Amino acid sequence: MKTFKNFVAGEWVAPFTGEYFDNTNPADTTDIIGRFPLSGWQDVERAVTSAKRGFDRWKRTPAPARGDVLRRVGDIMTERKDEIADLMTREMGKPLAETRGDVQEGIDTAYYAASEGRRLFGHTVPSEMRDKWAMSFRRPIGVAGIITPFNFPLAIPTWKIFPALVCGNAVVFKPAEDVPHTGTVFVEILLEAGLPVEVIQLVHGSGEAVGSVIVEHADVSLISFTGSTETGRIVGETCGRLHKRLSLEMGGKNAMIVLDDADPELALEGVLWGAFGTTGQRCTATSRLILQKKIHDKFLGQLVDRVKKLALGDGRKKGTDVGPLINDAARKKVERYIDIGQEEGADLLVGGQRPPGRKYTKGHFFEPTIFARVEAGTRLEQEEIFGPVLSVIRVSTPDEAFAVNNDVRYGLSSSLYTRDVNLAFRAVNELDTGITYINAPTIGAEAHLPFGGVKQTGNGHREGGWEVYEFFSETKVGYVDFSGRLQRAQIDNYLGTAS
């Protein structure tokens, strides 16, 4: 069994604690990928000290040159796409087609970020005074703490780390404990592409022992966190107390609305992909299906038939549609919600259990599940499950569908299937989410567009697109007065003496 290390202060090093954890394949827990560090506060302290030195060098590197490094990262990931996808599937379970998409998202983000190295725009504006120039520009902030989840082991780290680097920051990176191998390979690629060694630090370990220390460290200037709303609340409280810049991307309870006039086959394909892709372990997963009453029964019957045909298994094997859950705790959480749904009176139409058969006994498998007659406002309809469980709600009108969509504490993604262009534009405007799809499921973000949500999904910042570069940089304003005399803004100008 291979023992892996942290990357700190330009070296691959063992943790100060001397402790490790086993990283296992969720489709076969007897398959141990390797031993990874259970780091402690000393490892974070050394990483931050090194990152400060890296920042001092990196911030002086021209932004286009910083972008060139990420272009090389994109080239390397392109060459190694299948290899990286295979190791990701082994580590977190989703089928190879999905992990290839994960890698491609990282590639797209790399090339987009590389181009942003030449587009870190500021503004020049007219001064109110004569012979005076006014401008703003972007400058780096410092050491960025990056804490990422398991479900997109490469894509989400690239969403955060690439913009942080292009803007001139150094990074301390803690990947989720369930996907440390992908995090390690990602850092290896950054170094191979020519990133200065102290600009990136990799510290493995638990959220309690490593993540919290990164968040609380006085020399970590900004935090970007993706994870649960509960953990995000704790991170937010800490950063608020420390006056630290913070970007949160948290939970979702996303609804796909199918109206009577929708294309039924298109909608069926959409909900299957949205609800059961990544085994439902996406913050954008379609966890609620809102059906208008005229098409409700027929559509639901067809959906149940299609779900029964989904192939559950090892994501590295051909023909697998749905992989395992990430770990046993995730599976037990799903099982609790199966009990909750039945206690609340919902109809369990398909799934709802661990699959029978010896081939499933070594993995964290759970059958794709559909509940019907789910009442709006119940726990099953309101709470994030993060698993392959779809709740179906019947409504009479589009207005009722919009109201059900909006009546949750989350606001990440939403979807409407209709042929009515007026309703489509109403949905884009009225559904209370950061993202709305028309005639597509609730998943499918693109790297060059902002990603994030409202309400308890986030705190107003966005991943991806052009907005993330504003989070990872600071606005600096410069005034140049070449008049050769004292000019008092808001005083001389309006007294008529500036002429």
PDB file of N, CA and C in Angstrom, residues 134-216:
ATOM      1  N   ALA A 134      -7.920  59.470 -13.005  1.00  0.00           N
ATOM      2  CA  ALA A 134      -8.513  58.575 -12.013  1.00  0.00           C
ATOM      3  C   ALA A 134      -8.664  57.179 -12.609  1.00  0.00           C
ATOM      4  N   MET A 135      -8.279  56.171 -11.825  1.00  0.00           N
ATOM      5  CA  MET A 135      -8.313  54.802 -12.343  1.00  0.00           C
ATOM      6  C   MET A 135      -8.506  53.813 -11.197  1.00  0.00           C
ATOM      7  N   SER A 136      -8.907  52.585 -11.545  1.00  0.00           N
ATOM      8  CA  SER A 136      -8.904  51.469 -10.601  1.00  0.00           C
ATOM      9  C   SER A 136      -8.290  50.266 -11.289  1.00  0.00           C
ATOM     10  N   PHE A 137      -7.727  49.376 -10.474  1.00  0.00           N
ATOM     11  CA  PHE A 137      -7.143  48.152 -11.028  1.00  0.00           C
ATOM     12  C   PHE A 137      -7.238  47.050  -9.983  1.00  0.00           C
ATOM     13  N   ARG A 138      -7.006  45.795 -10.420  1.00  0.00           N
ATOM     14  CA  ARG A 138      -7.110  44.635  -9.541  1.00  0.00           C
ATOM     15  C   ARG A 138      -5.736  44.274  -9.000  1.00  0.00           C
ATOM     16  N   ARG A 139      -5.677  43.949  -7.747  1.00  0.00           N
ATOM     17  CA  ARG A 139      -4.416  43.491  -7.160  1.00  0.00           C
ATOM     18  C   ARG A 139      -4.678  42.285  -6.275  1.00  0.00           C
ATOM     19  N   PRO A 140      -3.678  41.410  -6.091  1.00  0.00           N
ATOM     20  CA  PRO A 140      -3.875  40.206  -5.281  1.00  0.00           C
ATOM     21  C   PRO A 140      -4.054  40.540  -3.806  1.00  0.00           C
ATOM     22  N   ILE A 141      -4.560  39.554  -3.072  1.00  0.00           N
ATOM     23  CA  ILE A 141      -4.926  39.774  -1.669  1.00  0.00           C
ATOM     24  C   ILE A 141      -3.928  39.144  -0.714  1.00  0.00           C
ATOM     25  N   GLY A 142      -3.560  37.877  -0.956  1.00  0.00           N
ATOM     26  CA  GLY A 142      -2.651  37.208  -0.026  1.00  0.00           C
ATOM     27  C   GLY A 142      -2.742  35.709  -0.135  1.00  0.00           C
ATOM     28  N   VAL A 143      -2.837  35.039   1.004  1.00  0.00           N
ATOM     29  CA  VAL A 143      -2.935  33.580   1.056  1.00  0.00           C
ATOM     30  C   VAL A 143      -4.408  33.193   1.060  1.00  0.00           C
ATOM     31  N   ALA A 144      -4.794  32.346   0.108  1.00  0.00           N
ATOM     32  CA  ALA A 144      -6.183  31.884  -0.010  1.00  0.00           C
ATOM     33  C   ALA A 144      -6.297  30.467   0.539  1.00  0.00           C
ATOM     34  N   GLY A 145      -7.233  30.271   1.465  1.00  0.00           N
ATOM     35  CA  GLY A 145      -7.545  28.930   1.950  1.00  0.00           C
ATOM     36  C   GLY A 145      -8.656  28.331   1.110  1.00  0.00           C
ATOM     37  N   ILE A 146      -8.392  27.171   0.507  1.00  0.00           N
ATOM     38  CA  ILE A 146      -9.326  26.532  -0.420  1.00  0.00           C
ATOM     39  C   ILE A 146      -9.750  25.190   0.176  1.00  0.00           C
ATOM     40  N   ILE A 147     -11.043  25.035   0.446  1.00  0.00           N
ATOM     41  CA  ILE A 147     -11.577  23.820   1.069  1.00  0.00           C
ATOM     42  C   ILE A 147     -12.680  23.287   0.163  1.00  0.00           C
ATOM     43  N   THR A 148     -12.494  22.064  -0.343  1.00  0.00           N
ATOM     44  CA  THR A 148     -13.370  21.552  -1.403  1.00  0.00           C
ATOM     45  C   THR A 148     -14.013  20.213  -1.028  1.00  0.00           C
ATOM     46  N   PRO A 149     -15.141  19.860  -1.685  1.00  0.00           N
ATOM     47  CA  PRO A 149     -15.878  18.635  -1.374  1.00  0.00           C
ATOM     48  C   PRO A 149     -15.418  17.461  -2.240  1.00  0.00           C
ATOM     49  N   PHE A 150     -16.112  16.320  -2.044  1.00  0.00           N
ATOM     50  CA  PHE A 150     -15.709  15.089  -2.727  1.00  0.00           C
ATOM     51  C   PHE A 150     -16.331  14.919  -4.102  1.00  0.00           C
ATOM     52  N   ASN A 151     -17.469  15.552  -4.380  1.00  0.00           N
ATOM     53  CA  ASN A 151     -18.289  15.118  -5.516  1.00  0.00           C
ATOM     54  C   ASN A 151     -17.739  15.537  -6.872  1.00  0.00           C
ATOM     55  N   PHE A 152     -16.967  16.616  -6.914  1.00  0.00           N
ATOM     56  CA  PHE A 152     -16.257  17.006  -8.136  1.00  0.00           C
ATOM     57  C   PHE A 152     -14.790  17.212  -7.749  1.00  0.00           C
ATOM     58  N   PRO A 153     -14.038  16.112  -7.657  1.00  0.00           N
ATOM     59  CA  PRO A 153     -12.706  16.168  -7.039  1.00  0.00           C
ATOM     60  C   PRO A 153     -11.706  17.031  -7.784  1.00  0.00           C
ATOM     61  N   LEU A 154     -11.926  17.243  -9.080  1.00  0.00           N
ATOM     62  CA  LEU A 154     -11.025  18.095  -9.852  1.00  0.00           C
ATOM     63  C   LEU A 154     -11.690  19.407 -10.239  1.00  0.00           C
ATOM     64  N   ALA A 155     -12.912  19.352 -10.722  1.00  0.00           N
ATOM     65  CA  ALA A 155     -13.561  20.556 -11.250  1.00  0.00           C
ATOM     66  C   ALA A 155     -13.667  21.653 -10.200  1.00  0.00           C
ATOM     67  N   ILE A 156     -14.176  21.321  -9.014  1.00  0.00           N
ATOM     68  CA  ILE A 156     -14.386  22.366  -8.011  1.00  0.00           C
ATOM     69  C   ILE A 156     -13.063  22.971  -7.536  1.00  0.00           C
ATOM     70  N   PRO A 157     -12.025  22.182  -7.257  1.00  0.00           N
ATOM     71  CA  PRO A 157     -10.745  22.823  -6.943  1.00  0.00           C
ATOM     72  C   PRO A 157     -10.243  23.753  -8.044  1.00  0.00           C
ATOM     73  N   THR A 158     -10.463  23.388  -9.309  1.00  0.00           N
ATOM     74  CA  THR A 158     -10.009  24.284 -10.382  1.00  0.00           C
ATOM     75  C   THR A 158     -10.829  25.565 -10.408  1.00  0.00           C
ATOM     76  N   TRP A 159     -12.142  25.480 -10.117  1.00  0.00           N
ATOM     77  CA  TRP A 159     -12.979  26.684 -10.066  1.00  0.00           C
ATOM     78  C   TRP A 159     -12.396  27.714  -9.112  1.00  0.00           C
ATOM     79  N   LYS A 160     -11.793  27.242  -8.031  1.00  0.00           N
ATOM     80  CA  LYS A 160     -11.305  28.132  -6.976  1.00  0.00           C
ATOM     81  C   LYS A 160      -9.828  28.468  -7.145  1.00  0.00           C
ATOM     82  N   ILE A 161      -9.032  27.445  -7.369  1.00  0.00           N
ATOM     83  CA  ILE A 161      -7.576  27.633  -7.340  1.00  0.00           C
ATOM     84  C   ILE A 161      -7.080  28.378  -8.568  1.00  0.00           C
ATOM     85  N   PHE A 162      -7.623  28.091  -9.740  1.00  0.00           N
ATOM     86  CA  PHE A 162      -7.153  28.793 -10.939  1.00  0.00           C
ATOM     87  C   PHE A 162      -7.383  30.300 -10.856  1.00  0.00           C
ATOM     88  N   PRO A 163      -8.587  30.773 -10.513  1.00  0.00           N
ATOM     89  CA  PRO A 163      -8.757  32.226 -10.376  1.00  0.00           C
ATOM     90  C   PRO A 163      -7.886  32.816  -9.273  1.00  0.00           C
ATOM     91  N   ALA A 164      -7.746  32.085  -8.164  1.00  0.00           N
ATOM     92  CA  ALA A 164      -6.889  32.572  -7.079  1.00  0.00           C
ATOM     93  C   ALA A 164      -5.472  32.791  -7.574  1.00  0.00           C
ATOM     94  N   LEU A 165      -4.974  31.850  -8.366  1.00  0.00           N
ATOM     95  CA  LEU A 165      -3.600  31.948  -8.869  1.00  0.00           C
ATOM     96  C   LEU A 165      -3.447  33.038  -9.922  1.00  0.00           C
ATOM     97  N   VAL A 166      -4.385  33.123 -10.855  1.00  0.00           N
ATOM     98  CA  VAL A 166      -4.304  34.152 -11.885  1.00  0.00           C
ATOM     99  C   VAL A 166      -4.295  35.541 -11.259  1.00  0.00           C
ATOM    100  N   CYS A 167      -5.061  35.700 -10.190  1.00  0.00           N
ATOM    101  CA  CYS A 167      -5.122  37.006  -9.522  1.00  0.00           C
ATOM    102  C   CYS A 167      -3.877  37.301  -8.695  1.00  0.00           C
ATOM    103  N   GLY A 168      -2.989  36.311  -8.535  1.00  0.00           N
ATOM    104  CA  GLY A 168      -1.719  36.557  -7.868  1.00  0.00           C
ATOM    105  C   GLY A 168      -1.629  36.100  -6.434  1.00  0.00           C
ATOM    106  N   ASN A 169      -2.614  35.321  -5.976  1.00  0.00           N
ATOM    107  CA  ASN A 169      -2.602  34.825  -4.605  1.00  0.00           C
ATOM    108  C   ASN A 169      -1.831  33.509  -4.503  1.00  0.00           C
ATOM    109  N   ALA A 170      -1.371  33.187  -3.313  1.00  0.00           N
ATOM    110  CA  ALA A 170      -0.875  31.855  -3.003  1.00  0.00           C
ATOM    111  C   ALA A 170      -2.012  31.049  -2.390  1.00  0.00           C
ATOM    112  N   VAL A 171      -1.888  29.719  -2.396  1.00  0.00           N
ATOM    113  CA  VAL A 171      -3.001  28.848  -2.031  1.00  0.00           C
ATOM    114  C   VAL A 171      -2.568  27.807  -1.014  1.00  0.00           C
ATOM    115  N   VAL A 172      -3.405  27.624   0.013  1.00  0.00           N
ATOM    116  CA  VAL A 172      -3.341  26.455   0.892  1.00  0.00           C
ATOM    117  C   VAL A 172      -4.605  25.642   0.615  1.00  0.00           C
ATOM    118  N   PHE A 173      -4.418  24.428   0.143  1.00  0.00           N
ATOM    119  CA  PHE A 173      -5.497  23.605  -0.392  1.00  0.00           C
ATOM    120  C   PHE A 173      -5.741  22.399   0.498  1.00  0.00           C
ATOM    121  N   LYS A 174      -7.000  22.245   0.952  1.00  0.00           N
ATOM    122  CA  LYS A 174      -7.405  21.040   1.673  1.00  0.00           C
ATOM    123  C   LYS A 174      -8.549  20.365   0.925  1.00  0.00           C
ATOM    124  N   PRO A 175      -8.275  19.272   0.219  1.00  0.00           N
ATOM    125  CA  PRO A 175      -9.359  18.536  -0.429  1.00  0.00           C
ATOM    126  C   PRO A 175     -10.135  17.716   0.588  1.00  0.00           C
ATOM    127  N   ALA A 176     -11.324  17.275   0.198  1.00  0.00           N
ATOM    128  CA  ALA A 176     -12.122  16.417   1.073  1.00  0.00           C
ATOM    129  C   ALA A 176     -11.372  15.132   1.390  1.00  0.00           C
ATOM    130  N   GLU A 177     -11.610  14.608   2.586  1.00  0.00           N
ATOM    131  CA  GLU A 177     -10.914  13.389   3.010  1.00  0.00           C
ATOM    132  C   GLU A 177     -11.221  12.203   2.111  1.00  0.00           C
ATOM    133  N   ASP A 178     -12.374  12.226   1.426  1.00  0.00           N
ATOM    134  CA  ASP A 178     -12.757  11.098   0.573  1.00  0.00           C
ATOM    135  C   ASP A 178     -12.051  11.090  -0.772  1.00  0.00           C
ATOM    136  N   VAL A 179     -11.411  12.207  -1.162  1.00  0.00           N
ATOM    137  CA  VAL A 179     -10.784  12.275  -2.489  1.00  0.00           C
ATOM    138  C   VAL A 179      -9.363  12.862  -2.416  1.00  0.00           C
ATOM    139  N   PRO A 180      -8.529  12.371  -1.533  1.00  0.00           N
ATOM    140  CA  PRO A 180      -7.183  12.945  -1.409  1.00  0.00           C
ATOM    141  C   PRO A 180      -6.274  12.626  -2.594  1.00  0.00           C
ATOM    142  N   HIS A 181      -6.525  11.496  -3.265  1.00  0.00           N
ATOM    143  CA  HIS A 181      -5.639  11.126  -4.380  1.00  0.00           C
ATOM    144  C   HIS A 181      -5.769  12.103  -5.536  1.00  0.00           C
ATOM    145  N   THR A 182      -7.010  12.464  -5.874  1.00  0.00           N
ATOM    146  CA  THR A 182      -7.203  13.439  -6.947  1.00  0.00           C
ATOM    147  C   THR A 182      -6.550  14.763  -6.585  1.00  0.00           C
ATOM    148  N   GLY A 183      -6.690  15.185  -5.328  1.00  0.00           N
ATOM    149  CA  GLY A 183      -6.038  16.420  -4.893  1.00  0.00           C
ATOM    150  C   GLY A 183      -4.535  16.369  -5.046  1.00  0.00           C
ATOM    151  N   THR A 184      -3.952  15.227  -4.724  1.00  0.00           N
ATOM    152  CA  THR A 184      -2.502  15.059  -4.862  1.00  0.00           C
ATOM    153  C   THR A 184      -2.069  15.139  -6.319  1.00  0.00           C
ATOM    154  N   VAL A 185      -2.786  14.433  -7.188  1.00  0.00           N
ATOM    155  CA  VAL A 185      -2.438  14.441  -8.614  1.00  0.00           C
ATOM    156  C   VAL A 185      -2.599  15.850  -9.188  1.00  0.00           C
ATOM    157  N   PHE A 186      -3.621  16.568  -8.760  1.00  0.00           N
ATOM    158  CA  PHE A 186      -3.832  17.939  -9.227  1.00  0.00           C
ATOM    159  C   PHE A 186      -2.647  18.828  -8.868  1.00  0.00           C
ATOM    160  N   VAL A 187      -2.166  18.734  -7.649  1.00  0.00           N
ATOM    161  CA  VAL A 187      -1.008  19.543  -7.238  1.00  0.00           C
ATOM    162  C   VAL A 187       0.233  19.129  -8.017  1.00  0.00           C
ATOM    163  N   GLU A 188       0.407  17.847  -8.261  1.00  0.00           N
ATOM    164  CA  GLU A 188       1.538  17.396  -9.078  1.00  0.00           C
ATOM    165  C   GLU A 188       1.501  18.039 -10.464  1.00  0.00           C
ATOM    166  N   ILE A 189       0.318  18.147 -11.039  1.00  0.00           N
ATOM    167  CA  ILE A 189       0.181  18.751 -12.366  1.00  0.00           C
ATOM    168  C   ILE A 189       0.516  20.244 -12.309  1.00  0.00           C
ATOM    169  N   LEU A 190       0.047  20.937 -11.292  1.00  0.00           N
ATOM    170  CA  LEU A 190       0.383  22.359 -11.145  1.00  0.00           C
ATOM    171  C   LEU A 190       1.894  22.562 -11.095  1.00  0.00           C
ATOM    172  N   LEU A 191       2.569  21.718 -10.363  1.00  0.00           N
ATOM    173  CA  LEU A 191       4.025  21.841 -10.250  1.00  0.00           C
ATOM    174  C   LEU A 191       4.709  21.497 -11.565  1.00  0.00           C
ATOM    175  N   GLU A 192       4.233  20.457 -12.236  1.00  0.00           N
ATOM    176  CA  GLU A 192       4.798  20.081 -13.536  1.00  0.00           C
ATOM    177  C   GLU A 192       4.656  21.214 -14.548  1.00  0.00           C
ATOM    178  N   ALA A 193       3.566  21.977 -14.435  1.00  0.00           N
ATOM    179  CA  ALA A 193       3.327  23.082 -15.369  1.00  0.00           C
ATOM    180  C   ALA A 193       4.191  24.300 -15.083  1.00  0.00           C
ATOM    181  N   GLY A 194       4.897  24.299 -13.955  1.00  0.00           N
ATOM    182  CA  GLY A 194       5.820  25.390 -13.674  1.00  0.00           C
ATOM    183  C   GLY A 194       5.373  26.356 -12.593  1.00  0.00           C
ATOM    184  N   LEU A 195       4.335  26.010 -11.837  1.00  0.00           N
ATOM    185  CA  LEU A 195       3.937  26.884 -10.735  1.00  0.00           C
ATOM    186  C   LEU A 195       5.043  26.888  -9.683  1.00  0.00           C
ATOM    187  N   PRO A 196       5.488  28.052  -9.238  1.00  0.00           N
ATOM    188  CA  PRO A 196       6.511  28.101  -8.193  1.00  0.00           C
ATOM    189  C   PRO A 196       6.079  27.304  -6.965  1.00  0.00           C
ATOM    190  N   VAL A 197       7.011  26.567  -6.387  1.00  0.00           N
ATOM    191  CA  VAL A 197       6.650  25.535  -5.413  1.00  0.00           C
ATOM    192  C   VAL A 197       5.965  26.076  -4.165  1.00  0.00           C
ATOM    193  N   GLU A 198       6.302  27.283  -3.736  1.00  0.00           N
ATOM    194  CA  GLU A 198       5.688  27.766  -2.497  1.00  0.00           C
ATOM    195  C   GLU A 198       4.359  28.486  -2.730  1.00  0.00           C
ATOM    196  N   VAL A 199       3.930  28.564  -3.967  1.00  0.00           N
ATOM    197  CA  VAL A 199       2.650  29.202  -4.262  1.00  0.00           C
ATOM    198  C   VAL A 199       1.489  28.260  -3.963  1.00  0.00           C
ATOM    199  N   ILE A 200       1.735  26.950  -3.971  1.00  0.00           N
ATOM    200  CA  ILE A 200       0.691  25.972  -3.687  1.00  0.00           C
ATOM    201  C   ILE A 200       1.131  25.093  -2.529  1.00  0.00           C
ATOM    202  N   GLN A 201       0.227  24.919  -1.581  1.00  0.00           N
ATOM    203  CA  GLN A 201       0.448  24.029  -0.436  1.00  0.00           C
ATOM    204  C   GLN A 201      -0.721  23.060  -0.372  1.00  0.00           C
ATOM    205  N   LEU A 202      -0.436  21.782  -0.126  1.00  0.00           N
ATOM    206  CA  LEU A 202      -1.468  20.753  -0.024  1.00  0.00           C
ATOM    207  C   LEU A 202      -1.395  20.121   1.359  1.00  0.00           C
ATOM    208  N   VAL A 203      -2.479  20.263   2.116  1.00  0.00           N
ATOM    209  CA  VAL A 203      -2.524  19.690   3.461  1.00  0.00           C
ATOM    210  C   VAL A 203      -3.751  18.789   3.566  1.00  0.00           C
ATOM    211  N   HIS A 204      -3.514  17.489   3.697  1.00  0.00           N
ATOM    212  CA  HIS A 204      -4.607  16.526   3.844  1.00  0.00           C
ATOM    213  C   HIS A 204      -5.048  16.444   5.302  1.00  0.00           C
ATOM    214  N   GLY A 205      -6.282  15.970   5.494  1.00  0.00           N
ATOM    215  CA  GLY A 205      -6.747  15.741   6.845  1.00  0.00           C
ATOM    216  C   GLY A 205      -8.208  16.063   7.006  1.00  0.00           C
ATOM    217  N   SER A 206      -8.664  16.061   8.241  1.00  0.00           N
ATOM    218  CA  SER A 206     -10.077  16.262   8.536  1.00  0.00           C
ATOM    219  C   SER A 206     -10.429  17.739   8.574  1.00  0.00           C
ATOM    220  N   GLY A 207     -11.728  18.001   8.469  1.00  0.00           N
ATOM    221  CA  GLY A 207     -12.189  19.379   8.576  1.00  0.00           C
ATOM    222  C   GLY A 207     -11.914  19.960   9.946  1.00  0.00           C
ATOM    223  N   GLU A 208     -12.066  19.156  10.974  1.00  0.00           N
ATOM    224  CA  GLU A 208     -11.856  19.638  12.335  1.00  0.00           C
ATOM    225  C   GLU A 208     -10.394  19.968  12.605  1.00  0.00           C
ATOM    226  N   ALA A 209      -9.480  19.109  12.143  1.00  0.00           N
ATOM    227  CA  ALA A 209      -8.066  19.274  12.480  1.00  0.00           C
ATOM    228  C   ALA A 209      -7.313  20.148  11.502  1.00  0.00           C
ATOM    229  N   VAL A 210      -7.785  20.245  10.251  1.00  0.00           N
ATOM    230  CA  VAL A 210      -7.070  21.017   9.227  1.00  0.00           C
ATOM    231  C   VAL A 210      -7.929  22.172   8.712  1.00  0.00           C
ATOM    232  N   GLY A 211      -9.144  21.865   8.267  1.00  0.00           N
ATOM    233  CA  GLY A 211      -9.986  22.907   7.689  1.00  0.00           C
ATOM    234  C   GLY A 211     -10.240  24.058   8.639  1.00  0.00           C
ATOM    235  N   SER A 212     -10.576  23.747   9.874  1.00  0.00           N
ATOM    236  CA  SER A 212     -10.868  24.810  10.842  1.00  0.00           C
ATOM    237  C   SER A 212      -9.639  25.653  11.145  1.00  0.00           C
ATOM    238  N   VAL A 213      -8.465  25.029  11.140  1.00  0.00           N
ATOM    239  CA  VAL A 213      -7.228  25.774  11.415  1.00  0.00           C
ATOM    240  C   VAL A 213      -6.918  26.728  10.266  1.00  0.00           C
ATOM    241  N   ILE A 214      -7.147  26.274   9.030  1.00  0.00           N
ATOM    242  CA  ILE A 214      -6.967  27.158   7.874  1.00  0.00           C
ATOM    243  C   ILE A 214      -7.910  28.349   7.973  1.00  0.00           C
ATOM    244  N   VAL A 215      -9.168  28.082   8.304  1.00  0.00           N
ATOM    245  CA  VAL A 215     -10.162  29.154   8.385  1.00  0.00           C
ATOM    246  C   VAL A 215      -9.787  30.174   9.461  1.00  0.00           C
ATOM    247  N   GLU A 216      -9.285  29.718  10.571  1.00  0.00           N
ATOM    248  CA  GLU A 216      -9.012  30.591  11.703  1.00  0.00           C
ATOM    249  C   GLU A 216      -7.639  31.250  11.636  1.00  0.00           C
TER     250      GLU A 216
END
